[in-house]
Amino acid sequence: MGYIYNRPQAALFPNKKWYIVTGNGYGSSSQDVGLYLFPLENIDVVSKLVAQDSSGTTNGLSGVTLIDSDGDFEVDTGYAGDLKGNLYKFEFTGTPGTPLSTSNISVTKLIAVGEDKPITTAPDVGRHPNGGYFVYFGT
C-alpha cells in the first residue's frame, strides 16, 4: 500500500457484506495498480485486486468512485484512474456470505490517455439520459 490521498469509501456489496474500499495509492513497494477491500467484520483480512502490474515502474491507483447501477443499495461498479493515465472499471458480483476476490471482481481498462497524463483523483459518474453512465475524469 502506498500513500492514499483520496477518501476511502464504505459500501455494501453484492455478497451482503460491508467493505472499506480504496485504491492502493502512490509510492507502494510493488508499484502496481491495486484495489484494496477491507471487510468491516474483520478488518485484518484484506483483499487486493491487482488491476495492472507496473513491472517496477512508478504507478498506483487513485481514488475510487463506487456506484449502485440497479438500485438495490449494493455497489456493483467502480471506476478509478492511475498515474499512467489509465481509467479502469471494476464490476462486483457475488453471493451472500462469499468474500470478494478475483473470482467475483472483474476489471476492464476503459481508456489509456497516456503516461504523461496521470489521473490523480476519483472520477465523477453521472447517469446518461438514454441509459448508461458518463464517467468524468481529469488528468
Coordinates of N, CA and C in Angstrom, one line a residue:
M1 N 0.8 -1.2 0.0 CA 0.0 0.0 0.0 C 0.9 1.2 0.0
G2 N 0.5 2.2 -0.8 CA 1.3 3.5 -0.8 C 0.6 4.6 -0.1
Y3 N 0.9 5.8 -0.5 CA 0.2 7.0 0.1 C -1.1 7.2 -0.5
I4 N -2.1 7.2 0.3 CA -3.5 7.4 -0.2 C -3.9 8.8 0.0
Y5 N -4.3 9.6 -1.0 CA -4.7 11.0 -0.9 C -6.2 11.2 -1.1
N6 N -6.9 10.2 -1.6 CA -8.3 10.3 -1.7 C -9.0 9.6 -0.6
R7 N -10.3 10.0 -0.4 CA -11.0 9.5 0.7 C -11.5 8.0 0.4
P8 N -11.2 7.1 1.3 CA -11.7 5.7 1.2 C -13.3 5.7 1.3
Q9 N -13.9 4.7 0.8 CA -15.4 4.7 0.9 C -15.8 3.4 1.6
A10 N -16.9 3.4 2.3 CA -17.5 2.2 2.9 C -18.8 2.0 2.1
A11 N -19.0 0.7 1.7 CA -20.2 0.4 1.0 C -20.6 -1.1 1.1
L12 N -21.9 -1.4 0.9 CA -22.4 -2.7 0.9 C -22.3 -3.3 -0.5
F13 N -21.8 -4.6 -0.6 CA -21.5 -5.2 -1.9 C -22.5 -6.4 -2.1
P14 N -22.5 -6.9 -3.3 CA -23.5 -8.0 -3.7 C -23.4 -9.2 -2.8
N15 N -22.3 -9.4 -2.1 CA -22.2 -10.6 -1.2 C -22.8 -10.3 0.2
K16 N -23.5 -9.1 0.3 CA -24.2 -8.7 1.5 C -23.3 -8.3 2.7
K17 N -22.0 -8.0 2.3 CA -21.0 -7.6 3.3 C -20.6 -6.2 3.0
W18 N -20.2 -5.4 4.1 CA -19.7 -4.1 4.0 C -18.2 -4.1 3.9
Y19 N -17.7 -3.2 3.1 CA -16.2 -3.1 2.9 C -15.8 -1.6 2.9
I20 N -14.6 -1.4 3.3 CA -13.9 -0.1 3.0 C -13.1 -0.3 1.8
V21 N -13.2 0.6 0.8 CA -12.6 0.4 -0.5 C -11.7 1.6 -0.8
T22 N -10.5 1.4 -1.3 CA -9.6 2.4 -1.7 C -8.6 1.9 -2.7
G23 N -8.1 2.8 -3.5 CA -7.0 2.5 -4.4 C -5.7 2.3 -3.6
N24 N -4.7 1.6 -4.1 CA -3.5 1.4 -3.3 C -2.6 2.6 -3.2
G25 N -3.0 3.7 -3.8 CA -2.2 4.9 -3.6 C -0.9 4.9 -4.4
Y26 N 0.0 5.9 -4.1 CA 1.2 6.1 -4.8 C 2.4 5.8 -3.9
G27 N 3.5 5.3 -4.5 CA 4.7 5.0 -3.8 C 4.7 3.7 -3.1
S28 N 3.9 2.7 -3.5 CA 3.9 1.4 -2.8 C 5.2 0.7 -3.2
S29 N 5.6 -0.3 -2.4 CA 6.8 -1.0 -2.7 C 6.7 -1.8 -4.0
S30 N 5.4 -2.3 -4.3 CA 5.2 -3.1 -5.5 C 5.0 -2.2 -6.8
Q31 N 4.6 -1.0 -6.6 CA 4.4 0.0 -7.7 C 3.3 -0.5 -8.6
D32 N 2.5 -1.4 -8.2 CA 1.4 -1.9 -9.1 C 0.1 -1.0 -8.9
V33 N -0.9 -1.4 -9.7 CA -2.2 -0.7 -9.6 C -3.1 -1.7 -8.9
G34 N -3.6 -1.3 -7.7 CA -4.4 -2.3 -7.0 C -5.6 -1.6 -6.3
L35 N -6.6 -2.4 -6.1 CA -7.8 -2.0 -5.4 C -7.8 -2.8 -4.1
Y36 N -7.9 -2.1 -2.9 CA -8.0 -2.7 -1.6 C -9.4 -2.8 -1.1
L37 N -9.8 -3.9 -0.6 CA -11.1 -4.1 0.0 C -10.9 -4.6 1.4
F38 N -11.3 -3.8 2.4 CA -11.2 -4.2 3.8 C -12.6 -4.5 4.4
P39 N -12.9 -5.8 4.7 CA -14.2 -6.1 5.2 C -14.4 -5.5 6.6
L40 N -15.5 -4.9 6.9 CA -15.8 -4.3 8.2 C -15.9 -5.3 9.3
E41 N -16.3 -6.5 9.0 CA -16.5 -7.6 10.0 C -15.2 -8.1 10.5
N42 N -14.1 -8.0 9.7 CA -12.8 -8.4 10.2 C -11.7 -7.6 9.4
I43 N -11.4 -6.5 9.9 CA -10.6 -5.5 9.2 C -9.1 -6.0 8.9
D44 N -8.8 -7.1 9.6 CA -7.4 -7.7 9.4 C -7.3 -8.5 8.1
V45 N -8.5 -8.9 7.6 CA -8.5 -9.6 6.3 C -8.6 -8.6 5.2
V46 N -7.6 -8.6 4.3 CA -7.6 -7.6 3.2 C -7.7 -8.4 1.9
S47 N -8.5 -7.9 0.9 CA -8.5 -8.4 -0.4 C -7.9 -7.3 -1.3
K48 N -6.9 -7.7 -2.1 CA -6.3 -6.8 -3.1 C -6.4 -7.3 -4.5
L49 N -7.0 -6.6 -5.3 CA -7.1 -6.9 -6.7 C -6.1 -6.1 -7.5
V50 N -5.1 -6.7 -8.2 CA -4.1 -6.0 -9.0 C -4.7 -5.8 -10.3
A51 N -5.0 -4.6 -10.7 CA -5.5 -4.2 -12.0 C -4.5 -4.3 -13.1
Q52 N -3.2 -3.8 -12.7 CA -2.2 -3.8 -13.7 C -0.9 -3.9 -12.9
D53 N 0.0 -4.9 -13.3 CA 1.3 -5.0 -12.8 C 2.2 -4.0 -13.5
S54 N 2.8 -3.1 -12.8 CA 3.6 -2.0 -13.4 C 5.0 -2.4 -13.6
S55 N 5.4 -3.6 -13.3 CA 6.8 -4.1 -13.5 C 7.8 -3.1 -13.0
G56 N 7.6 -2.7 -11.8 CA 8.7 -1.8 -11.2 C 8.7 -0.4 -11.5
T57 N 7.8 0.1 -12.5 CA 7.7 1.5 -12.8 C 6.8 2.2 -11.8
T58 N 6.9 3.4 -11.6 CA 6.1 4.1 -10.6 C 4.6 4.2 -11.1
N59 N 3.7 3.7 -10.3 CA 2.3 3.7 -10.6 C 1.5 3.5 -9.3
G60 N 0.2 3.7 -9.4 CA -0.7 3.5 -8.3 C -2.1 3.9 -8.6
L61 N -3.0 3.3 -7.9 CA -4.4 3.6 -8.2 C -4.9 4.8 -7.4
S62 N -5.6 5.7 -8.0 CA -6.1 6.9 -7.3 C -7.4 6.5 -6.6
G63 N -8.2 7.5 -6.2 CA -9.5 7.3 -5.6 C -10.5 6.6 -6.4
V64 N -11.4 5.9 -5.7 CA -12.3 5.0 -6.4 C -13.7 5.6 -6.2
T65 N -14.5 5.6 -7.3 CA -15.9 6.0 -7.3 C -16.7 4.8 -7.4
L66 N -17.6 4.5 -6.4 CA -18.4 3.3 -6.4 C -19.9 3.7 -6.7
I67 N -20.5 2.9 -7.5 CA -21.9 3.2 -7.8 C -22.8 1.9 -7.7
D68 N -24.1 2.1 -7.5 CA -25.1 1.1 -7.5 C -25.9 1.3 -8.7
S69 N -25.7 0.6 -9.8 CA -26.4 0.9 -11.0 C -27.8 0.3 -11.2
D70 N -28.2 -0.6 -10.3 CA -29.5 -1.2 -10.4 C -30.4 -0.9 -9.2
G71 N -30.0 0.0 -8.3 CA -30.9 0.5 -7.3 C -31.2 -0.5 -6.1
D72 N -30.3 -1.5 -6.0 CA -30.6 -2.5 -4.9 C -29.8 -2.1 -3.6
F73 N -29.2 -1.0 -3.6 CA -28.4 -0.5 -2.4 C -27.1 -1.3 -2.2
E74 N -26.6 -2.0 -3.2 CA -25.4 -2.7 -3.2 C -24.5 -2.2 -4.4
V75 N -23.2 -1.9 -4.1 CA -22.3 -1.5 -5.1 C -22.0 -2.6 -6.1
D76 N -22.1 -2.3 -7.4 CA -21.8 -3.3 -8.4 C -20.8 -2.8 -9.4
T77 N -20.4 -1.5 -9.3 CA -19.5 -1.0 -10.3 C -18.6 0.1 -9.6
G78 N -17.3 0.1 -10.0 CA -16.4 1.2 -9.5 C -15.5 1.7 -10.6
Y79 N -15.1 2.9 -10.5 CA -14.2 3.5 -11.5 C -13.0 4.1 -10.8
A80 N -11.8 4.0 -11.4 CA -10.6 4.7 -10.8 C -9.6 4.8 -11.9
G81 N -8.7 5.8 -11.7 CA -7.6 6.0 -12.6 C -6.2 5.7 -11.9
D82 N -5.2 5.8 -12.8 CA -3.8 5.5 -12.2 C -2.9 6.6 -12.7
L83 N -1.6 6.5 -12.2 CA -0.6 7.5 -12.6 C -0.1 7.4 -14.0
K84 N -0.5 6.4 -14.7 CA -0.1 6.2 -16.1 C -1.2 6.7 -17.1
G85 N -2.3 7.3 -16.5 CA -3.3 7.8 -17.4 C -4.3 6.8 -17.9
N86 N -4.5 5.7 -17.1 CA -5.4 4.6 -17.5 C -6.7 4.8 -16.6
L87 N -7.8 4.6 -17.2 CA -9.1 4.6 -16.4 C -9.6 3.2 -16.4
Y88 N -10.0 2.7 -15.2 CA -10.4 1.3 -15.0 C -11.9 1.3 -14.6
K89 N -12.6 0.2 -15.0 CA -13.9 -0.1 -14.5 C -13.8 -1.5 -13.7
F90 N -14.4 -1.5 -12.5 CA -14.4 -2.7 -11.7 C -15.9 -3.1 -11.6
E91 N -16.2 -4.4 -11.8 CA -17.5 -4.9 -11.7 C -17.5 -6.0 -10.6
F92 N -18.5 -5.8 -9.6 CA -18.5 -6.7 -8.5 C -19.8 -7.5 -8.5
T93 N -19.6 -8.8 -8.3 CA -20.6 -9.8 -8.2 C -20.4 -10.6 -7.0
G94 N -21.3 -11.5 -6.7 CA -21.1 -12.4 -5.5 C -22.4 -12.8 -4.9
T95 N -22.3 -13.9 -4.2 CA -23.5 -14.4 -3.5 C -23.3 -14.1 -2.0
P96 N -24.4 -14.0 -1.3 CA -24.3 -13.7 0.2 C -23.4 -14.7 0.9
G97 N -22.5 -14.1 1.7 CA -21.6 -14.9 2.5 C -20.3 -15.2 1.9
T98 N -20.1 -15.0 0.6 CA -18.8 -15.2 0.0 C -18.0 -14.0 0.0
P99 N -16.7 -14.1 0.3 CA -15.8 -12.9 0.3 C -15.6 -12.4 -1.1
L100 N -15.3 -11.1 -1.3 CA -14.9 -10.6 -2.6 C -13.5 -11.0 -2.9
S101 N -13.3 -11.4 -4.1 CA -12.0 -11.9 -4.5 C -11.9 -11.7 -6.0
T102 N -10.7 -12.1 -6.6 CA -10.6 -12.0 -8.0 C -11.6 -12.9 -8.8
S103 N -12.2 -13.8 -8.1 CA -13.2 -14.6 -8.8 C -14.6 -13.9 -9.0
N104 N -14.8 -12.9 -8.2 CA -16.1 -12.2 -8.4 C -15.9 -10.7 -8.6
I105 N -14.7 -10.3 -9.0 CA -14.5 -8.9 -9.3 C -13.8 -8.9 -10.7
S106 N -14.4 -8.2 -11.7 CA -13.7 -8.1 -13.0 C -13.2 -6.7 -13.2
V107 N -12.1 -6.6 -13.9 CA -11.6 -5.3 -14.1 C -11.3 -5.1 -15.6
T108 N -11.7 -3.9 -16.1 CA -11.5 -3.6 -17.5 C -10.9 -2.2 -17.6
K109 N -9.8 -2.1 -18.5 CA -9.2 -0.8 -18.7 C -10.1 -0.2 -19.8
L110 N -10.7 1.0 -19.4 CA -11.6 1.6 -20.4 C -10.9 2.5 -21.4
I111 N -9.9 3.2 -20.9 CA -9.2 4.2 -21.8 C -7.7 4.4 -21.2
A112 N -6.8 4.6 -22.1 CA -5.5 5.0 -21.8 C -5.2 6.3 -22.4
V113 N -5.1 7.4 -21.6 CA -4.9 8.7 -22.2 C -3.4 9.1 -22.3
G114 N -2.5 8.3 -21.8 CA -1.1 8.5 -21.9 C -0.4 8.6 -20.6
E115 N 0.9 8.1 -20.6 CA 1.7 8.0 -19.3 C 2.0 9.4 -18.8
D116 N 2.0 10.4 -19.6 CA 2.3 11.8 -19.2 C 1.0 12.5 -18.7
K117 N -0.1 11.8 -18.6 CA -1.4 12.4 -18.1 C -2.0 11.6 -17.0
P118 N -1.4 11.7 -15.8 CA -1.9 10.9 -14.7 C -3.3 11.3 -14.2
I119 N -4.1 10.3 -13.8 CA -5.4 10.5 -13.3 C -5.3 10.4 -11.8
T120 N -5.3 11.5 -11.0 CA -4.9 11.5 -9.6 C -6.1 11.7 -8.7
T121 N -7.3 11.9 -9.2 CA -8.5 12.0 -8.3 C -9.5 11.0 -8.7
A122 N -10.5 10.7 -7.8 CA -11.6 9.8 -8.2 C -12.4 10.4 -9.3
P123 N -12.8 9.6 -10.3 CA -13.7 10.1 -11.3 C -15.1 10.4 -10.8
D124 N -15.8 11.2 -11.5 CA -17.2 11.5 -11.2 C -18.0 10.7 -12.2
V125 N -19.2 10.3 -11.7 CA -20.1 9.4 -12.6 C -21.5 10.0 -12.5
G126 N -22.1 10.1 -13.7 CA -23.4 10.6 -13.8 C -24.2 9.8 -14.8
R127 N -25.5 9.7 -14.6 CA -26.4 9.0 -15.5 C -26.6 9.6 -16.8
H128 N -26.6 8.8 -17.9 CA -26.9 9.3 -19.2 C -28.4 9.3 -19.4
P129 N -29.0 10.3 -20.0 CA -30.5 10.4 -20.1 C -31.1 9.2 -20.9
N130 N -30.3 8.5 -21.7 CA -30.8 7.4 -22.5 C -30.3 6.1 -21.9
G131 N -29.8 6.0 -20.7 CA -29.3 4.8 -20.1 C -27.8 4.8 -20.1
G132 N -27.3 4.1 -19.1 CA -25.8 4.0 -19.0 C -25.3 5.2 -18.2
Y133 N -24.0 5.4 -18.3 CA -23.3 6.4 -17.5 C -22.3 7.3 -18.2
F134 N -22.1 8.5 -17.8 CA -21.0 9.3 -18.2 C -20.0 9.2 -17.0
V135 N -18.7 9.0 -17.4 CA -17.6 8.9 -16.4 C -16.7 10.1 -16.7
Y136 N -16.6 11.0 -15.8 CA -15.8 12.3 -15.9 C -14.5 12.1 -15.1
F137 N -13.4 12.5 -15.8 CA -12.2 12.5 -15.1 C -11.2 13.5 -15.7
G138 N -10.2 13.9 -15.0 CA -9.3 14.9 -15.5 C -7.9 14.3 -15.3
T139 N -6.9 14.9 -16.1 CA -5.5 14.5 -16.0 C -4.7 15.7 -15.6

